Every structure is written in C-alpha cells, then in structure tokens.
Coordinates of C-alpha atoms in Angstrom, one line a residue:
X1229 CA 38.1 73.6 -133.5
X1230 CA 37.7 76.9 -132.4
X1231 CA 39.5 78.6 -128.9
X1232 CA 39.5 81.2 -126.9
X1233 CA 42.1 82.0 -124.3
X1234 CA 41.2 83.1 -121.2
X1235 CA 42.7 84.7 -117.7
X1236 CA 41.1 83.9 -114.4
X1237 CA 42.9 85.1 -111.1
X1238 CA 45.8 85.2 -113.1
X1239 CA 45.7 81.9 -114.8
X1240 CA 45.3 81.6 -118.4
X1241 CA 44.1 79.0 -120.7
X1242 CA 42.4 77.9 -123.5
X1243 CA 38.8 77.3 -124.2
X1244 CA 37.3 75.1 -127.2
X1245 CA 34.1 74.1 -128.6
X1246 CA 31.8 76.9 -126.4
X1247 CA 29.2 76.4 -129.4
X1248 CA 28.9 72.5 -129.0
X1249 CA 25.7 71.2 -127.8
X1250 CA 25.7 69.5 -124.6
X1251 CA 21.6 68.9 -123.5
X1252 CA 20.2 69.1 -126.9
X1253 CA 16.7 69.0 -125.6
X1254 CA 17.3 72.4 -124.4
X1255 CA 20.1 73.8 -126.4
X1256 CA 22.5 73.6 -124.0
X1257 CA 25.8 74.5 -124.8
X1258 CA 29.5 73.7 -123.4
X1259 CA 30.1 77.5 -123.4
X1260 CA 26.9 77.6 -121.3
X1261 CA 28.2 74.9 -118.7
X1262 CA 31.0 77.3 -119.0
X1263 CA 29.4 80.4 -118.1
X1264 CA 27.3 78.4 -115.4
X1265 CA 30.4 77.3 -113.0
X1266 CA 31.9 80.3 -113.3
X1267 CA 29.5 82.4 -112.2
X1268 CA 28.5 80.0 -109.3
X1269 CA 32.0 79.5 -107.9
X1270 CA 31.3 81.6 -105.3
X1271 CA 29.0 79.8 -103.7
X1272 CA 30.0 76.4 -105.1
X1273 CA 33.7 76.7 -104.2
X1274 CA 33.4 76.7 -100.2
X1275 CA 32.0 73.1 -100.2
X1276 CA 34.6 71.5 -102.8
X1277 CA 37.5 73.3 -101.0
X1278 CA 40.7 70.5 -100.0
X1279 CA 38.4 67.6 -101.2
X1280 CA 39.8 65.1 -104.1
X1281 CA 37.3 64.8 -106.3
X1282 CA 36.1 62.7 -109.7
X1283 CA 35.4 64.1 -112.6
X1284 CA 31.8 62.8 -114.3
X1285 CA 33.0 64.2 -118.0
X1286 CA 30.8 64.5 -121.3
X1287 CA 32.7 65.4 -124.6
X1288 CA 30.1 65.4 -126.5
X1289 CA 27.4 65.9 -124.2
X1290 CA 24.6 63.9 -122.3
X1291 CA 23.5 62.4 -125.8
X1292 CA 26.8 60.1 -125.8
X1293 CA 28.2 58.0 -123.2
X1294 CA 30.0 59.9 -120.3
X1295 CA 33.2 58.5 -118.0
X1296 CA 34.4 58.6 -114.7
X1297 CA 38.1 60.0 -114.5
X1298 CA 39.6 59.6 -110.9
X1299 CA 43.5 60.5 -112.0
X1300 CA 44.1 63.5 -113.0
X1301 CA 45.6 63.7 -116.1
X1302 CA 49.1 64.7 -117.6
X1303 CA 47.8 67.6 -119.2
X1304 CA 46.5 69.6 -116.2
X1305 CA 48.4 72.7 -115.7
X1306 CA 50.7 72.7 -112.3
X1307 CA 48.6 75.3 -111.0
X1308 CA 45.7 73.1 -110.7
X1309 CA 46.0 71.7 -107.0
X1310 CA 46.1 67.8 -106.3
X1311 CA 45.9 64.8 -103.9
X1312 CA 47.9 62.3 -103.1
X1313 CA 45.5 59.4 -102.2
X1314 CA 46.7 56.0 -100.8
X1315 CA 44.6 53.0 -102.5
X1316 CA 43.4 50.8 -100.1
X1317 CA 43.6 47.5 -100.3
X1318 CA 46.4 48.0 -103.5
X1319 CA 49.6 49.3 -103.1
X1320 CA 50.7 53.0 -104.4
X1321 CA 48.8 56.0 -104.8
X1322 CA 46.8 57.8 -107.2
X1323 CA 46.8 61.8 -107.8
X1324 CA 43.5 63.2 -107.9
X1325 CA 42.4 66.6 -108.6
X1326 CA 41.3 69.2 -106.3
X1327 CA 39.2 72.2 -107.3
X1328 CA 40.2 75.4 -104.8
X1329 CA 40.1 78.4 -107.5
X1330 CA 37.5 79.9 -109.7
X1331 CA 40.0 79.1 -112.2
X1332 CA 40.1 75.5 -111.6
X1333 CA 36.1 74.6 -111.8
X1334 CA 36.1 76.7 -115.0
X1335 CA 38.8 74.7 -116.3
X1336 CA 37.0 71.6 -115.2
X1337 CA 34.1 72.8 -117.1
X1338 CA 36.3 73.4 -120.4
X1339 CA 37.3 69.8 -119.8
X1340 CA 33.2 68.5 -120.2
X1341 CA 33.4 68.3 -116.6
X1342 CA 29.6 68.3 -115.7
X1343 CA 29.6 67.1 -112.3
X1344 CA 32.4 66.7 -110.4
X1345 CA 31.5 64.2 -107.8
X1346 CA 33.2 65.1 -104.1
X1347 CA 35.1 63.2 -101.6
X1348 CA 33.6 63.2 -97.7
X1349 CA 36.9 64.0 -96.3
X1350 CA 39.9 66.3 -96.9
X1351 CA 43.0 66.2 -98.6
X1352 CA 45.3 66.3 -95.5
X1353 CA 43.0 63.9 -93.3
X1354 CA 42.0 61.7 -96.1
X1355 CA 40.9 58.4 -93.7
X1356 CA 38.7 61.2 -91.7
X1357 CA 36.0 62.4 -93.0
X1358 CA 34.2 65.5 -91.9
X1359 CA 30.5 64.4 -93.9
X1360 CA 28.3 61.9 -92.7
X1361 CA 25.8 61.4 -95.8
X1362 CA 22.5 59.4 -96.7
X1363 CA 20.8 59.1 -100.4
X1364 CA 17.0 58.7 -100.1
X1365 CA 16.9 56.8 -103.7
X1366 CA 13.4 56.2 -104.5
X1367 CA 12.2 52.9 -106.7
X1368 CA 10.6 53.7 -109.7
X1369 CA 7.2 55.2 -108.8
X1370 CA 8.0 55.9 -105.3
X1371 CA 6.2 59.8 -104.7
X1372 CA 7.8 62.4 -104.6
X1373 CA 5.5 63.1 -101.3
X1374 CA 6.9 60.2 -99.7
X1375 CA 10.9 60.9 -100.5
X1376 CA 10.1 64.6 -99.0
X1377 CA 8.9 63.1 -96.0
X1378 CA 11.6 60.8 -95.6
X1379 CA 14.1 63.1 -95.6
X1380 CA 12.4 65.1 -93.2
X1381 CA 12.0 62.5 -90.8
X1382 CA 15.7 61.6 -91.3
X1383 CA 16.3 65.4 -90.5
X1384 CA 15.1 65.0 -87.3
X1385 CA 16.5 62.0 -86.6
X1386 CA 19.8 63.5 -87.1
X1387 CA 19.0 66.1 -85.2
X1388 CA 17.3 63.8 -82.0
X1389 CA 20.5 62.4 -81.8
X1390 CA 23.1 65.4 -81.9
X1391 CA 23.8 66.1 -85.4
X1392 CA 23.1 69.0 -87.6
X1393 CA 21.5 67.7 -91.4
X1394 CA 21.9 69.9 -94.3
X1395 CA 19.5 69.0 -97.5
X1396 CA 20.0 69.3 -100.8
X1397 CA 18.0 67.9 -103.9
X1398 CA 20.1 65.7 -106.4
X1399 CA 19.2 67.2 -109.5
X1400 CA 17.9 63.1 -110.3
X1401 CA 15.4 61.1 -108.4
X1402 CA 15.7 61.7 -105.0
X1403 CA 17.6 64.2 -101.5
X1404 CA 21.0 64.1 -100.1
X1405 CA 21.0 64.8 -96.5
X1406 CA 24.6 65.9 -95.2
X1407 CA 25.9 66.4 -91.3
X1408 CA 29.1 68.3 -90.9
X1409 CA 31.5 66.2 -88.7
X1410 CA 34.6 66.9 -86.6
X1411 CA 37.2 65.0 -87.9
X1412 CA 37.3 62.5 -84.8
X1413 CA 36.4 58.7 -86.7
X1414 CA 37.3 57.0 -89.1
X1415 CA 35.7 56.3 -92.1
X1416 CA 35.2 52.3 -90.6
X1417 CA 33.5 54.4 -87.6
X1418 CA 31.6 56.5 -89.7
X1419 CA 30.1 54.3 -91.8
X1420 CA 29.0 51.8 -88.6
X1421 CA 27.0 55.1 -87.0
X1422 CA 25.4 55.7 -90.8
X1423 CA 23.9 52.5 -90.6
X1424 CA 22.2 52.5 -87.3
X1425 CA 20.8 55.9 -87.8
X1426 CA 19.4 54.4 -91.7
X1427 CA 18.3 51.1 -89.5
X1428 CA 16.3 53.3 -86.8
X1429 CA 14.8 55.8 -89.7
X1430 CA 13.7 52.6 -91.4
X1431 CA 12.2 51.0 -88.1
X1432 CA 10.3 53.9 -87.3
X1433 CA 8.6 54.5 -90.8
X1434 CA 5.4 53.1 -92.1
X1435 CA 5.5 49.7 -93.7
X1436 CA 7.7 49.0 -96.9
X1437 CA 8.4 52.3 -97.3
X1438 CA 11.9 52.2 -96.7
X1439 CA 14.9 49.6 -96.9
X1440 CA 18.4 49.7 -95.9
X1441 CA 18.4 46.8 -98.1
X1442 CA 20.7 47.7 -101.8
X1443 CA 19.4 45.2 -103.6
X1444 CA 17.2 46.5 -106.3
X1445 CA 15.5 43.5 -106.5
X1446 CA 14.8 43.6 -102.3
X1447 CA 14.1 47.4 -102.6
X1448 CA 11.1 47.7 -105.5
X1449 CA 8.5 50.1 -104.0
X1450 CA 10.3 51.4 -101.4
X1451 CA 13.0 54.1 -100.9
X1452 CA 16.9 53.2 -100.3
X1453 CA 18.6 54.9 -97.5
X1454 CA 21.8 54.8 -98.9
X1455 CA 24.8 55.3 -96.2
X1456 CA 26.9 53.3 -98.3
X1457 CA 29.0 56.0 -99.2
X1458 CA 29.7 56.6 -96.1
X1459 CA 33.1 55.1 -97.0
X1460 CA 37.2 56.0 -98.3
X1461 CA 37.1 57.0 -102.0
X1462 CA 33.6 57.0 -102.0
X1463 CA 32.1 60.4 -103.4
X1464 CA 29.0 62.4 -103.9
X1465 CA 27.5 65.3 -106.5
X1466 CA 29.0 68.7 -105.7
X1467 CA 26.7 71.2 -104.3
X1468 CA 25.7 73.1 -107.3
X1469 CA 27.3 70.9 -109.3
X1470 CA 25.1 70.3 -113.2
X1471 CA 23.4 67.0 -113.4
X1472 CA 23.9 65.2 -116.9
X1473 CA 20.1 64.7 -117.7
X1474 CA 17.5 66.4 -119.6
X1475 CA 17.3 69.7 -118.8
X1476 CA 20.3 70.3 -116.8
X1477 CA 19.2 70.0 -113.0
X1478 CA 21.5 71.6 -110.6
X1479 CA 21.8 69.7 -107.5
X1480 CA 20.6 72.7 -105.1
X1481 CA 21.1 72.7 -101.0
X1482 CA 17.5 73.6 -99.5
X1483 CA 16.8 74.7 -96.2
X1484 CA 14.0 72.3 -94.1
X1485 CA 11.4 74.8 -94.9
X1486 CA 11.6 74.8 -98.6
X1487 CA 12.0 71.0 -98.3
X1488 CA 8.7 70.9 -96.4
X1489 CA 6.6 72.9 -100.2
X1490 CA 5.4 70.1 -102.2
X1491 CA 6.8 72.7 -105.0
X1492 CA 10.3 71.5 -104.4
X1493 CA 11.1 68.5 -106.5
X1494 CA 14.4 66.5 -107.4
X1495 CA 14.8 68.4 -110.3
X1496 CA 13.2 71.6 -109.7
X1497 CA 16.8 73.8 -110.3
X1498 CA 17.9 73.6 -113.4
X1499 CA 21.2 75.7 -115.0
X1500 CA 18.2 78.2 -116.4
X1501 CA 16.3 78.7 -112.9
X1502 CA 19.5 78.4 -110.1
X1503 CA 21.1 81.7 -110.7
X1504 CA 17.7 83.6 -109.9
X1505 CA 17.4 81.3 -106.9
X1506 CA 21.0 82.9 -105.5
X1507 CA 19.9 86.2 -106.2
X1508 CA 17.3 86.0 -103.9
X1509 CA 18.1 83.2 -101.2
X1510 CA 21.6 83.0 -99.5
X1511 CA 23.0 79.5 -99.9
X1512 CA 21.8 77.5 -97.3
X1513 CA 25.0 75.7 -96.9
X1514 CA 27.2 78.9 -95.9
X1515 CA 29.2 78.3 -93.3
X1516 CA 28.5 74.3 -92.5
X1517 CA 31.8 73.3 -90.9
X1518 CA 31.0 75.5 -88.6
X1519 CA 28.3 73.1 -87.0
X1520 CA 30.3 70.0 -87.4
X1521 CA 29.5 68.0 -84.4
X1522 CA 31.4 65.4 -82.5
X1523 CA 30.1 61.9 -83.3
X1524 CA 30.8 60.3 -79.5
X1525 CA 27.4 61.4 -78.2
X1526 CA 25.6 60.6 -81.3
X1527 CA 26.7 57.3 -81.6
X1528 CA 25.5 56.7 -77.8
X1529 CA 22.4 57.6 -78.7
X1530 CA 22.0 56.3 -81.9
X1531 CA 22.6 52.6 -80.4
X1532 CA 20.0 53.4 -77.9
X1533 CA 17.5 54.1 -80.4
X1534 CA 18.5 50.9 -82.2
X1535 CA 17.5 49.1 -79.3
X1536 CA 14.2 50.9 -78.9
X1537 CA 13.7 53.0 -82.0
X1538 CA 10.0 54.4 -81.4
X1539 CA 11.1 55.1 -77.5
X1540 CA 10.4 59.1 -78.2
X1541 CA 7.4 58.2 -79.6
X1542 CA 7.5 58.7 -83.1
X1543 CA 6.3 55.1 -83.9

C-alpha cells in the first residue's frame, strides 16, 4: 500500500493509494481528488470555516457503496479542529469534524472524503444558523429549462422580501439557492420562514410545476422545493465540494447571470473544467456573510405574501 508523507502549513501526514481509481469512467484517481481540494482550498475554505460537517467517504471509489461518517474518528490528528454537538432529542454529544486549514480538506480528501456535506450554522452558535437554504429537486424528466427558471424566480422572491440568494448548481440534478443570515432565530424559526417563502414560490408558479410536497409519489412531474433542511444537524454539499457520480461534478456557486445561459447545467463543472472556471471568474460566493440579513422584516413580509402571493403581480 504505497505512501507518501506530506507537510501542509506545517502539518505532516501520510498519504496512500494516490494511484487508486475513484470515477473509473474517467480515470479518476484518489491522488487526483487529492490534488483537486488542495488546490481549491482557497476558495473552498471561506464557506466551510467553524461549520461541523459530515463526511460523504468512498474507499474504493463511486463504483462501491459510499457511507456517511458524522463522528469523527479516533484516528484524526489533534490538529484537526472539532465540534462539540448536543444531540437533540438523545442525551450526550457527538464530536464532529471541522475543516478550517488547507491541511485539513486535504486530509479529508486522503480519507476518500469526496463531499463533505456542511452544517447551516457555526460551531459556537450551533442552534443558530446563519444559512437559510432551498433544493429545487427536479422529478425525473423535469427540464432543465424549468429548474433554471425556478430558481430564478425563487431569487427574486428572496430578494422581494429582504434577503440576499446566492446560487450554486449541485453537481446532481438540480440548484441550491443560499441567503446569508444574521444569527438572530433559531433553527425552529428558520425553518417556519423557509416554508412560507417555498409555499408562496409554489403559489405563484404555473400549474404542477412545483410542490412543497416530499413525497415522491405526490411530487412526480414537478420540482421539490426542498426547505427541509432548513433544520439542526441537517447539512448540505460544500461549495466546491466533488460530487460522487460519473464524471466528477463539482458543485459550483453561479452568479444570477450565468444561471440565466441555458449553457449552465447541474453538472456542467466537473474536477476537469472548475479550475479554469476560477482562473477566470472570481468566486461568486466571496465575501457572503457580509450580506447576511436580519430575518424580522422578511418574515413580515413573507406572511404577507402568503396571504396574497401574486399581490406584486407576478401571478
């Protein structure tokens, strides 16, 4: 099993198996995952910073059975920063890892690590979260067209009512739309505002097109918009982070104009395409927190809207 030991900002480790294949459809290696979140911790690192996180991991690459891994395990090294995280509902608390170094998210990576999935609220204000998120989760044959528009329309919802979204394409089926919060409410509070705004998004756009309903079996034909998560201990896909399907997409934040070109699909970054994309484009997430909005005023208006959803005349 062959190693290689390695020093980043002054932490050293080992690294094993760089030539094993992980996406064998395009010869994909561990090494290159490697390579990949190191060289994108720049930009990937101000989004995951203070936030527990689960670890999606792949020993032997998409063509076997991944896991989930909350816990952090025995054999991290004590450099690796951690969480404390109170388990509602159960009594005691679980450590969980948090990635805050280049180091780290490379040693993630050595662990098969291919998506590290993201917390919505930080370490020392766990029950506040400073992300209010939506998943527009198409059913199967849903267009592409129609998931674009969606999102856009639940852009300007967001922003009708006070809030500033972010977008960012999943590297699966569908968009992730994010809005910075100050850490005011609670998840329970959250989660309550999350639903109107999906229930006024879905009241406003054309017949059975979209659900708030998560039943797949209510939901065929239409797209999901999934606030669910929305939630304590509930995560979502790292910016950047590598998706474990063919391919290797890259969930990628987009600004509203890209989202707007019909070239922009799900899965149009990929771990071969992203890096040329940062060369060129600034990340479109820099600097976020810094247009986290209170959710008081919002949440006014957002019940408004609830009572009479087409009342700017959208509908």
């Amino acid at each position: 099993m062959a190693k290689e030991r390695i020093r980043i900002e002054s932490k050293a480790f080992e690294i094993s198996n760089r030539d094993k294949i992980f996406f064998p459809e395009a010869g994909i290696t561990k090494g290159d995952i490697i390579d990949y979140y190191q060289e994108i911790a720049p930009a990937m690192l101000p989004h995951m910073k203070d936030r527990p996180l689960n670890m999606q991991r792949f020993p032997n690459g998409i063509q076997e059975n991944g896991f989930y891994e909350k816990v952090i395990p025995d054999h991290f090294p004590d450099w690796f920063d951690r969480a404390s995280v109170e388990l509602k509902g159960k009594s005691g608390t679980q450590v969980q890892p948090v990635c805050n170094s280049e180091a780290a998210l490379v040693y993630l990576a050595n662990q098969a690590c291919l998506t590290p999935h993201l917390w919505l609220s930080r370490a020392d204000k766990l029950d506040y979260p400073d992300r209010m998120i939506f998943d527009l989760d198409p059913s199967e044959g849903v267009e592409t067209e129609k998931i674009r528009r969606a999102a856009l329309d639940l852009g300007d919802l967001l922003e009708e009512i006070g809030l500033v979204p972010f977008f960012m394409t999943t590297g699966s089926k569908g968009y992730h739309l994010v809005a910075p919060l100050k850490r005011e409410a609670d998840f329970d509070g959250v989660r309550k505002i999350a639903k109107r705004i999906a229930q006024v998004l879905v009241a406003r756009s054309p017949a059975d097109e979209m659900t708030v309903e998560s039943r797949k079996e209510k939901r065929k034909g239409k797209i999901f918009v999934d606030y669910l998560r929305n939630a304590y201990g509930q995560t979502a896909a790292a910016a950047y982070s590598v998706r474990p399907l063919p391919g290797a997409p890259v969930a990628t934040p987009l600004d509203r104009e890209e989202l707007k070109s019909k070239k922009v699909e799900p899965r149009k970054y990929t771990l071969k395409n992203i890096q040329r994309r940062l060369s060129q484009k600034e990340d479109p997430w820099k600097g976020m927190d810094r247009r986290a909005r209170s959710i008081k005023g919002p949440a006014e208006k957002i019940e408004a809207l609830l009572d009479d959803p087409g009342k700017d005349g959208s509908s």
